[in-house]
Amino acid sequence: MAGIGKMTKYDGYYEGGGYIITWAFGHLFSLADIEAYSAVREEKPKWTMDNLPCFPQEFIFEIKKDASRKTDSGAEKQFGVIKHLCNRDDVDTIINAGDADREGEIIVRTCITKALEEKKALKRIWLPDQTPQTVQEAMKSLKDESEYDNLANEGYARTYTDWLYGVNLTRYATLRAGTLLRVGRVIVPIVKAIYDRDMAIRNFVPDIYYALVSKAETNGEEIELLSKQKFEKNERGKAKELCEKYNACDAVVTAKKKKKDKLNPGKLYSLTKLQNYLGKRYKMSMAESLEILQGLYEKGYVTYPRTNSEYLATAEQGKIKTILQSVKQLGYPVEFRFDKKIFDDSKIESHSALTPTYKIPDKTKLSENEMKVYSAIMRRFVAVFCAEECVVEKTEITVSVGGLEEFVLKGTVIVQPGWTAYDTYTRKDKILPALKKGDKVNIKFQPVEKETSPPRHYTIETLNNYLKNPFKDEKANLSEQESEAEEYRAMFEGLELGTEATRTGIIDNARKSEYILLKKDTYTILPAGENLIEALSRMNISMDKFKTSQMGVALKKVFRGESTTADAVEMVKTEIAAIFAEAAKRGENFDGFVGDEIGKCPLCGSTVTRTKFGYGCSGYREGCKFSTGNVICGKVISVDNMKKLLESGSTELISGFVSKRTGKEFSARLAVENDKVVFKF
């Protein structure tokens, strides 16, 4: 720590100059499993419906466990160090130096709460970066830990509610499906978004239409004009007729505008926007980019990574001037300027945008990927504070075809590169033909057959943008300013799916669970992901964007002090209780639990049970072939209907089947013929 002199390293901590520094590595504690709340503690507990739903009166934190469910020895040892140090007689004040977010807040608070045997003064240090200068300044203005109570309350509310959703619904869904289904507040809507998009692509039927296009040379240059008029596939005659009408007219340049303008750089990066760029440019996964970024932050080279803002706080002007001095020494033409497009307190929730710090790394000591991440942040910072403006010449030519339709041709040419010499500029300049007002343009319109396109698979960028504001109307013609305002509104209200701090890890968990695949920068659904979404739908477990955003809004209310942790927990308990109450009714879509005995096989008399694939005879080892899926033509075959089939050889009329061939709904009875289940109309 800056300013306290040399420190001596011991096992699990440093000490010197009147300070002791120790650490946690991630979550040393985690919430205990359901079995911890039972009077009977089994050595190898099995998942069962007997202890579901589980709504603890008080949540129990335990030292985290390893993959074999044994207490993590490393975590146990480090907590022992923390506990000993917290209770030393010469320690009168404890400073929470955890990451400056709700997770960092509760990681340290949980350790302190578990460790302290008597009350001591608690302080908080809030670090936007980990440079010695920042740490030294922050130590002069420590806050009482109580000032961050709302942040901690939000953190605990998220932890408790995610446990309630995850533990109760994962076990319930898994017991019904016979295969592990990870049900979480954020993972399910993420997988569902990718599932819905892939189903739309898979089921897309292209349609033909006709566009009116002219490609003809004028003064040796081809000029393309594309009409706004479109015609259905059976209207080619009408399209040709309009083309002939256009071609009979004169096409004349009615206006030409040319002006010099200033091209503004992109905004400073938030974590999401940086990950979008790195994914698109380098095919770098979100998990990889965040891991690299976290390493750069811990080395003091960049500011706090998990930020959702692209703006700086007005109070940071002095700090930015210091950074600019370091950047100038690298030869970049930068200068400080105060601009509402850069400094805006209303666009900051907890942390400012990502920037480099005054501590410049030795590039030869950074890995190739570290350089890619650091350079992206540095280049954007240089672009935003570049002393040279980017000047462009914009040209706009209007061509009128007989007064029937106007066509506008636009082109931009860079006159002075300015910031584009340092940061990525992807817009391609279009050089327009040398036309002036009054010139005639040769035209030859023809009907061109085109095909409608399916939706595109989600990419790192488009999925991130969707998760930041899942309710944004993509068809709304919003200006850049309106679109940004909508994004920040969603963020502050809690409408986003996940947060900058959690989103990357949750998407990575979905990949590791083999629900989704990331190839290059494109996400697609995997069979296990399809099964997850379709199984939850059959069970009437709705974990969609509406439900998740509702919870996000509730958490924001806790953060603002408008409600309590207990309020958020109670809301989730009510919701989960309703799911279990509905299941208890055993309605028309209730297909039981894997292992349930349904009845006697109509072929051999053995027991028919619910399997993970449907309903099957236990006599299959002796050669009995009786089995059927629990979903036939899109309709869930309930336990009640299956029992009727086994008892009487036929069900009553069942509605809601969907023909695979025509896509139309139909009704039918199910009956057993020979060794198969067939439709009877």
mmCIF file of C-alpha atoms in Angstrom, residues 271 274-275 278 282-306 354 365-377 504:
data_model
loop_
_atom_site.group_PDB
_atom_site.id
_atom_site.type_symbol
_atom_site.label_atom_id
_atom_site.label_comp_id
_atom_site.label_asym_id
_atom_site.label_seq_id
_atom_site.Cartn_x
_atom_site.Cartn_y
_atom_site.Cartn_z
ATOM 1 C CA LEU A 271 -17.381 -3.358 -20.225
ATOM 2 C CA LEU A 274 -15.462 -3.205 -25.079
ATOM 3 C CA GLN A 275 -16.427 -6.883 -25.136
ATOM 4 C CA LEU A 278 -13.119 -7.434 -28.952
ATOM 5 C CA TYR A 282 -10.671 -10.614 -32.551
ATOM 6 C CA LYS A 283 -13.398 -13.272 -31.928
ATOM 7 C CA MET A 284 -12.450 -13.006 -28.241
ATOM 8 C CA SER A 285 -15.012 -14.560 -25.889
ATOM 9 C CA MET A 286 -16.512 -12.467 -23.112
ATOM 10 C CA ALA A 287 -14.946 -14.717 -20.452
ATOM 11 C CA GLU A 288 -11.478 -14.331 -21.971
ATOM 12 C CA SER A 289 -11.714 -10.554 -22.427
ATOM 13 C CA LEU A 290 -12.956 -10.035 -18.852
ATOM 14 C CA GLU A 291 -10.191 -12.235 -17.418
ATOM 15 C CA ILE A 292 -7.543 -10.227 -19.311
ATOM 16 C CA LEU A 293 -9.164 -6.938 -18.335
ATOM 17 C CA GLN A 294 -9.282 -7.960 -14.658
ATOM 18 C CA GLY A 295 -5.556 -8.755 -14.819
ATOM 19 C CA LEU A 296 -4.768 -5.341 -16.335
ATOM 20 C CA TYR A 297 -6.849 -3.696 -13.587
ATOM 21 C CA GLU A 298 -5.052 -5.581 -10.824
ATOM 22 C CA LYS A 299 -1.711 -4.482 -12.291
ATOM 23 C CA GLY A 300 -2.912 -0.876 -12.153
ATOM 24 C CA TYR A 301 -2.996 -0.246 -15.914
ATOM 25 C CA VAL A 302 -6.757 0.316 -16.409
ATOM 26 C CA THR A 303 -9.698 1.468 -14.306
ATOM 27 C CA TYR A 304 -12.337 -0.789 -12.701
ATOM 28 C CA PRO A 305 -13.522 -3.203 -15.412
ATOM 29 C CA ARG A 306 -17.153 -4.039 -14.507
ATOM 30 C CA LEU A 354 -13.013 2.328 -18.772
ATOM 31 C CA LYS A 365 5.897 -7.487 -20.956
ATOM 32 C CA LEU A 366 2.263 -7.766 -22.031
ATOM 33 C CA SER A 367 0.953 -10.838 -23.840
ATOM 34 C CA GLU A 368 -0.503 -10.515 -27.335
ATOM 35 C CA ASN A 369 -4.076 -10.597 -26.022
ATOM 36 C CA GLU A 370 -3.275 -8.200 -23.176
ATOM 37 C CA MET A 371 -1.997 -5.777 -25.804
ATOM 38 C CA LYS A 372 -5.197 -6.153 -27.834
ATOM 39 C CA VAL A 373 -7.356 -5.303 -24.806
ATOM 40 C CA TYR A 374 -5.140 -2.519 -23.466
ATOM 41 C CA SER A 375 -4.635 -0.960 -26.911
ATOM 42 C CA ALA A 376 -8.393 -0.870 -27.532
ATOM 43 C CA ILE A 377 -8.927 1.104 -24.306
ATOM 44 C CA THR A 504 -19.996 -12.785 -18.568
#
